[in-house]
Amino acid sequence: MTLPIGKNEYLMGSTPVFGYGVSYSELELDVALSGPVAEIVFDIEGTADLTDLLDSVIDTDFDRNELKRVLESEKKPENWRVGEALAELFLTCHKACCFPWPDGRDERKSGSSLPGADLVGFKEINDDAFFTFGEVKTSTESGYPPGAMYGRTGLKQQLEDLRDKVGIRDDLVRYLGHRAVTASWKDLYIRAFKKYISNNKSVHLFGLLVRDVKPHEDDLRVRVLSLGKDCSNEMSIELHALYLPEESISKLSEKVMATKREGAK
């Protein structure tokens, strides 16, 4: 999966907190949506694994159609969910992160909201592995910063909680651990866990804003300064504003659905 690096619009901050603004062209966005973003949104890898598991019980074309119906939801994803997938792809391509267990697999009801960080995974630096937790907000608001930054479920509060509350980090470490027991990425989890028990602040936190307005550093300026206060240098916090072409967020869902329909032909 690939995503262009985009155009650097601004950089601010100092260790351990940095803020970045990156913009994307219409072409760059469309290429991402037509391939890797759609793969994340529809969990193509997970669906393929389930298909392989159940293929042996399929006897008729009717059974095969039923298998496809159960495993491949036709529900149109929310635009914010596509924005979250775009943010995940950005971290995977450009920040050496991986998120091996999509949170959609934990939904007992399609479209339900799950507690905890939006993105839970790992970041590798040389031979070291660290737990990585990310929060994503997708906003079409014109103000800088958008309202999604504030409130009890805003990006500000979520990042402060991840920074300050070891209990929240512990919960996420356990959550990922239960899924690592028989996974191919078990060794990566063990390496990150060794780092974590030696220092529970030794994690990487990411806050991402997905926007469709003109880039402006006021989206991140105050948060970068405030998150840096009393933050341990053992912890790394990065805020990224991903600027899409204007008025494009409202079209994200339909574009990935078009990709899915094209792939089904």
Short mmCIF file of C-alpha atoms in Angstrom, two decimals:
data_model
loop_
_atom_site.label_atom_id
_atom_site.label_comp_id
_atom_site.label_asym_id
_atom_site.label_seq_id
_atom_site.Cartn_x
_atom_site.Cartn_y
_atom_site.Cartn_z
CA MET A 1 0.00 0.00 0.00
CA THR A 2 1.36 3.41 -0.94
CA LEU A 3 0.43 7.04 -0.42
CA PRO A 4 2.38 10.01 -1.80
CA ILE A 5 4.22 12.05 0.81
CA GLY A 6 2.21 15.10 -0.22
CA LYS A 7 3.27 18.74 -0.08
CA ASN A 8 4.77 19.99 3.19
CA GLU A 9 2.80 23.05 4.29
CA TYR A 10 4.27 23.70 7.75
CA LEU A 11 6.29 22.21 10.60
CA MET A 12 6.31 23.27 14.23
CA GLY A 13 7.31 22.12 17.69
CA SER A 14 10.29 20.53 19.36
CA THR A 15 11.03 17.25 21.14
CA PRO A 16 8.89 15.50 22.25
CA VAL A 17 5.93 17.11 20.38
CA PHE A 18 5.82 18.10 16.72
CA GLY A 19 3.10 19.30 14.36
CA TYR A 20 3.00 18.90 10.58
CA GLY A 21 0.72 20.10 7.81
CA VAL A 22 0.62 18.16 4.53
CA SER A 23 -1.60 18.75 1.50
CA TYR A 24 -2.72 16.44 -1.29
CA SER A 25 -3.82 17.07 -4.85
CA GLU A 26 -7.02 15.71 -6.38
CA LEU A 27 -5.03 13.14 -8.34
CA GLU A 28 -3.05 11.97 -5.31
CA LEU A 29 -6.25 11.57 -3.31
CA ASP A 30 -8.08 9.69 -6.06
CA VAL A 31 -5.20 7.24 -6.52
CA ALA A 32 -5.16 6.52 -2.79
CA LEU A 33 -8.93 6.09 -2.57
CA SER A 34 -9.04 3.78 -5.59
CA GLY A 35 -6.60 1.32 -4.05
CA PRO A 36 -5.03 1.21 -0.60
CA VAL A 37 -7.65 3.27 1.25
CA ALA A 38 -10.45 1.08 -0.06
CA GLU A 39 -8.49 -1.99 1.02
CA ILE A 40 -8.41 -0.66 4.58
CA VAL A 41 -12.03 0.50 4.68
CA PHE A 42 -13.38 -2.85 3.48
CA ASP A 43 -10.71 -4.96 5.25
CA ILE A 44 -9.91 -6.82 2.04
CA GLU A 45 -7.17 -8.87 3.73
CA GLY A 46 -9.43 -10.01 6.56
CA THR A 47 -12.24 -10.90 4.17
CA ALA A 48 -9.83 -12.97 2.08
CA ASP A 49 -8.65 -14.85 5.19
CA LEU A 50 -12.23 -15.68 6.16
CA THR A 51 -13.03 -16.75 2.61
CA ASP A 52 -10.07 -19.14 2.63
CA LEU A 53 -11.16 -20.53 6.00
CA LEU A 54 -14.73 -21.22 4.89
CA ASP A 55 -14.15 -22.19 1.27
CA SER A 56 -14.09 -25.91 2.13
CA VAL A 57 -17.72 -25.85 3.30
CA ILE A 58 -19.01 -24.29 0.06
CA ASP A 59 -20.85 -26.85 -2.10
CA THR A 60 -23.05 -24.82 -4.44
CA ASP A 61 -23.18 -21.47 -6.20
CA PHE A 62 -25.94 -20.53 -3.77
CA ASP A 63 -23.61 -21.22 -0.84
CA ARG A 64 -20.90 -19.14 -2.48
CA ASN A 65 -23.25 -16.22 -3.00
CA GLU A 66 -24.38 -16.48 0.62
CA LEU A 67 -20.76 -16.52 1.80
CA LYS A 68 -20.09 -13.38 -0.20
CA ARG A 69 -23.23 -11.72 1.19
CA VAL A 70 -22.24 -12.42 4.80
CA LEU A 71 -18.59 -11.45 4.51
CA GLU A 72 -18.84 -8.43 2.21
CA SER A 73 -21.12 -5.78 3.65
CA GLU A 74 -22.81 -3.55 1.11
CA LYS A 75 -23.26 -0.77 3.65
CA LYS A 76 -21.84 2.55 2.55
CA PRO A 77 -19.05 3.63 4.93
CA GLU A 78 -19.21 6.99 6.67
CA ASN A 79 -16.93 9.72 5.33
CA TRP A 80 -15.15 9.89 8.68
CA ARG A 81 -14.34 6.20 8.43
CA VAL A 82 -12.68 6.77 5.06
CA GLY A 83 -10.79 9.71 6.58
CA GLU A 84 -9.58 7.41 9.34
CA ALA A 85 -8.37 4.89 6.76
CA LEU A 86 -6.51 7.65 4.93
CA ALA A 87 -4.82 8.65 8.20
CA GLU A 88 -3.87 5.03 8.87
CA LEU A 89 -2.36 4.74 5.41
CA PHE A 90 -0.35 7.93 5.97
CA LEU A 91 1.18 6.56 9.18
CA THR A 92 1.85 3.19 7.57
CA CYS A 93 3.58 4.65 4.53
CA HIS A 94 5.49 7.53 6.09
CA LYS A 95 5.91 6.88 9.82
CA ALA A 96 6.99 3.22 9.89
CA CYS A 97 3.78 2.22 11.67
CA CYS A 98 1.59 -0.84 11.29
CA PHE A 99 -1.90 -1.53 12.59
CA PRO A 100 -2.41 -5.28 12.23
CA TRP A 101 -5.88 -5.58 13.77
CA PRO A 102 -8.55 -3.34 12.19
CA ASP A 103 -11.04 -2.17 14.82
CA GLY A 104 -13.90 -2.99 12.45
CA ARG A 105 -13.31 -6.66 13.29
CA ASP A 106 -14.41 -5.93 16.86
CA GLU A 107 -17.76 -4.42 15.90
CA ARG A 108 -20.70 -6.55 16.98
CA LYS A 109 -23.01 -4.22 15.10
CA SER A 110 -21.97 -2.59 11.85
CA GLY A 111 -21.21 1.09 12.29
CA SER A 112 -21.06 0.99 16.09
CA SER A 113 -18.59 3.19 17.94
CA LEU A 114 -15.86 1.37 19.85
CA PRO A 115 -14.06 2.70 22.94
CA GLY A 116 -10.32 3.25 22.96
CA ALA A 117 -7.93 4.78 20.44
CA ASP A 118 -8.84 4.80 16.74
CA LEU A 119 -5.51 3.27 15.75
CA VAL A 120 -3.64 0.72 17.87
CA GLY A 121 -0.43 -0.82 16.62
CA PHE A 122 3.32 -0.50 16.43
CA LYS A 123 6.12 1.75 15.23
CA GLU A 124 9.54 0.33 14.40
CA ILE A 125 12.72 2.37 14.70
CA ASN A 126 15.83 0.44 13.69
CA ASP A 127 15.67 -2.74 15.81
CA ASP A 128 13.25 -1.32 18.37
CA ALA A 129 9.47 -1.63 18.42
CA PHE A 130 7.07 0.67 20.28
CA PHE A 131 3.35 0.63 20.91
CA THR A 132 1.61 3.28 18.84
CA PHE A 133 -1.78 4.83 19.55
CA GLY A 134 -3.52 7.24 17.21
CA GLU A 135 -6.64 9.40 17.25
CA VAL A 136 -8.22 10.71 14.04
CA LYS A 137 -10.76 13.45 13.38
CA THR A 138 -12.23 14.23 9.97
CA SER A 139 -13.76 17.68 9.64
CA THR A 140 -15.31 19.87 6.96
CA GLU A 141 -15.55 22.91 9.23
CA SER A 142 -14.02 26.14 7.96
CA GLY A 143 -12.60 27.34 11.29
CA TYR A 144 -9.05 26.83 12.52
CA PRO A 145 -8.95 24.59 14.45
CA PRO A 146 -12.24 22.79 13.84
CA GLY A 147 -14.68 21.97 16.62
CA ALA A 148 -13.57 18.33 16.45
CA MET A 149 -10.48 19.41 18.36
CA TYR A 150 -12.52 20.23 21.48
CA GLY A 151 -15.00 18.65 23.87
CA ARG A 152 -15.02 15.41 25.83
CA THR A 153 -14.44 13.34 22.69
CA GLY A 154 -12.32 15.92 20.88
CA LEU A 155 -8.77 15.34 19.70
CA LYS A 156 -7.37 17.57 22.46
CA GLN A 157 -8.87 15.52 25.30
CA GLN A 158 -8.13 12.18 23.67
CA LEU A 159 -4.44 12.97 23.24
CA GLU A 160 -4.14 14.38 26.75
CA ASP A 161 -5.69 11.20 28.14
CA LEU A 162 -3.28 9.01 26.18
CA ARG A 163 -0.38 11.14 27.37
CA ASP A 164 -1.35 11.30 31.05
CA LYS A 165 -3.33 8.17 31.93
CA VAL A 166 -1.27 5.00 32.08
CA GLY A 167 -4.45 3.00 32.68
CA ILE A 168 -5.73 3.88 29.21
CA ARG A 169 -2.42 2.85 27.67
CA ASP A 170 -2.45 -0.40 29.67
CA ASP A 171 -5.96 -1.19 28.37
CA LEU A 172 -4.80 -0.76 24.79
CA VAL A 173 -1.71 -2.90 25.36
CA ARG A 174 -3.89 -5.72 26.74
CA TYR A 175 -6.39 -5.30 23.91
CA LEU A 176 -3.68 -5.79 21.30
CA GLY A 177 -2.06 -8.59 23.28
CA HIS A 178 -5.15 -10.79 23.22
CA ARG A 179 -5.12 -10.57 19.44
CA ALA A 180 -1.38 -11.20 19.19
CA VAL A 181 -1.33 -14.63 20.87
CA THR A 182 -1.67 -16.65 17.66
CA ALA A 183 -0.95 -13.88 15.14
CA SER A 184 1.92 -13.67 12.69
CA TRP A 185 2.94 -10.39 14.38
CA LYS A 186 3.28 -11.92 17.86
CA ASP A 187 7.04 -11.29 18.00
CA LEU A 188 6.50 -7.61 17.17
CA TYR A 189 4.09 -7.35 20.09
CA ILE A 190 6.60 -8.99 22.44
CA ARG A 191 9.34 -6.57 21.39
CA ALA A 192 7.07 -3.57 21.99
CA PHE A 193 5.90 -5.00 25.32
CA LYS A 194 9.48 -5.29 26.55
CA LYS A 195 9.93 -1.58 25.84
CA TYR A 196 6.66 -0.73 27.55
CA ILE A 197 7.27 -2.57 30.82
CA SER A 198 10.69 -0.95 31.14
CA ASN A 199 9.06 2.49 30.76
CA ASN A 200 5.31 2.88 30.25
CA LYS A 201 5.87 6.33 28.74
CA SER A 202 7.95 4.84 25.94
CA VAL A 203 5.15 4.99 23.35
CA HIS A 204 4.38 6.94 20.19
CA LEU A 205 1.16 8.95 20.03
CA PHE A 206 -0.35 10.42 16.87
CA GLY A 207 -3.18 12.88 16.45
CA LEU A 208 -4.45 13.39 12.91
CA LEU A 209 -6.85 15.92 11.46
CA VAL A 210 -8.25 15.17 8.01
CA ARG A 211 -9.40 18.47 6.47
CA ASP A 212 -10.70 19.83 3.15
CA VAL A 213 -9.84 23.49 3.66
CA LYS A 214 -6.80 25.58 2.82
CA PRO A 215 -3.83 24.66 5.03
CA HIS A 216 -3.26 26.80 8.13
CA GLU A 217 -0.95 26.17 11.05
CA ASP A 218 -3.60 27.41 13.50
CA ASP A 219 -5.11 23.93 13.20
CA LEU A 220 -2.27 22.56 15.34
CA ARG A 221 -0.33 25.46 16.86
CA VAL A 222 -1.98 25.62 20.30
CA ARG A 223 -2.16 21.84 20.72
CA VAL A 224 1.52 21.35 19.93
CA LEU A 225 2.46 23.89 22.60
CA SER A 226 0.08 22.58 25.26
CA LEU A 227 0.85 18.89 24.74
CA GLY A 228 4.55 19.62 25.13
CA LYS A 229 4.11 20.97 28.66
CA ASP A 230 5.25 18.42 31.25
CA CYS A 231 5.49 15.72 28.58
CA SER A 232 8.20 13.12 29.17
CA ASN A 233 10.96 13.04 26.57
CA GLU A 234 10.55 9.26 26.58
CA MET A 235 7.20 9.76 24.85
CA SER A 236 6.81 10.92 21.25
CA ILE A 237 3.73 12.88 20.15
CA GLU A 238 3.09 13.94 16.57
CA LEU A 239 0.14 15.90 15.23
CA HIS A 240 -0.56 15.80 11.51
CA ALA A 241 -3.09 17.82 9.55
CA LEU A 242 -3.81 16.16 6.21
CA TYR A 243 -5.31 18.71 3.83
CA LEU A 244 -7.41 17.29 1.02
CA PRO A 245 -8.75 19.34 -1.91
CA GLU A 246 -11.53 21.69 -0.86
CA GLU A 247 -15.00 20.17 -0.44
CA SER A 248 -13.71 16.63 -1.03
CA ILE A 249 -14.57 14.99 2.32
CA SER A 250 -18.27 14.73 1.44
CA LYS A 251 -17.30 12.59 -1.58
CA LEU A 252 -14.94 10.15 0.18
CA SER A 253 -17.48 7.43 0.86
CA GLU A 254 -18.92 7.39 -2.64
CA LYS A 255 -15.45 7.21 -4.18
CA VAL A 256 -14.40 4.13 -2.20
CA MET A 257 -17.78 2.52 -2.92
CA ALA A 258 -17.16 3.10 -6.63
CA THR A 259 -13.84 1.31 -6.25
CA LYS A 260 -15.55 -1.62 -4.55
CA ARG A 261 -18.22 -1.88 -7.24
CA GLU A 262 -15.57 -1.77 -9.96
CA GLY A 263 -13.63 -4.55 -8.25
CA ALA A 264 -16.74 -6.73 -8.07
CA LYS A 265 -17.23 -6.72 -11.84
#
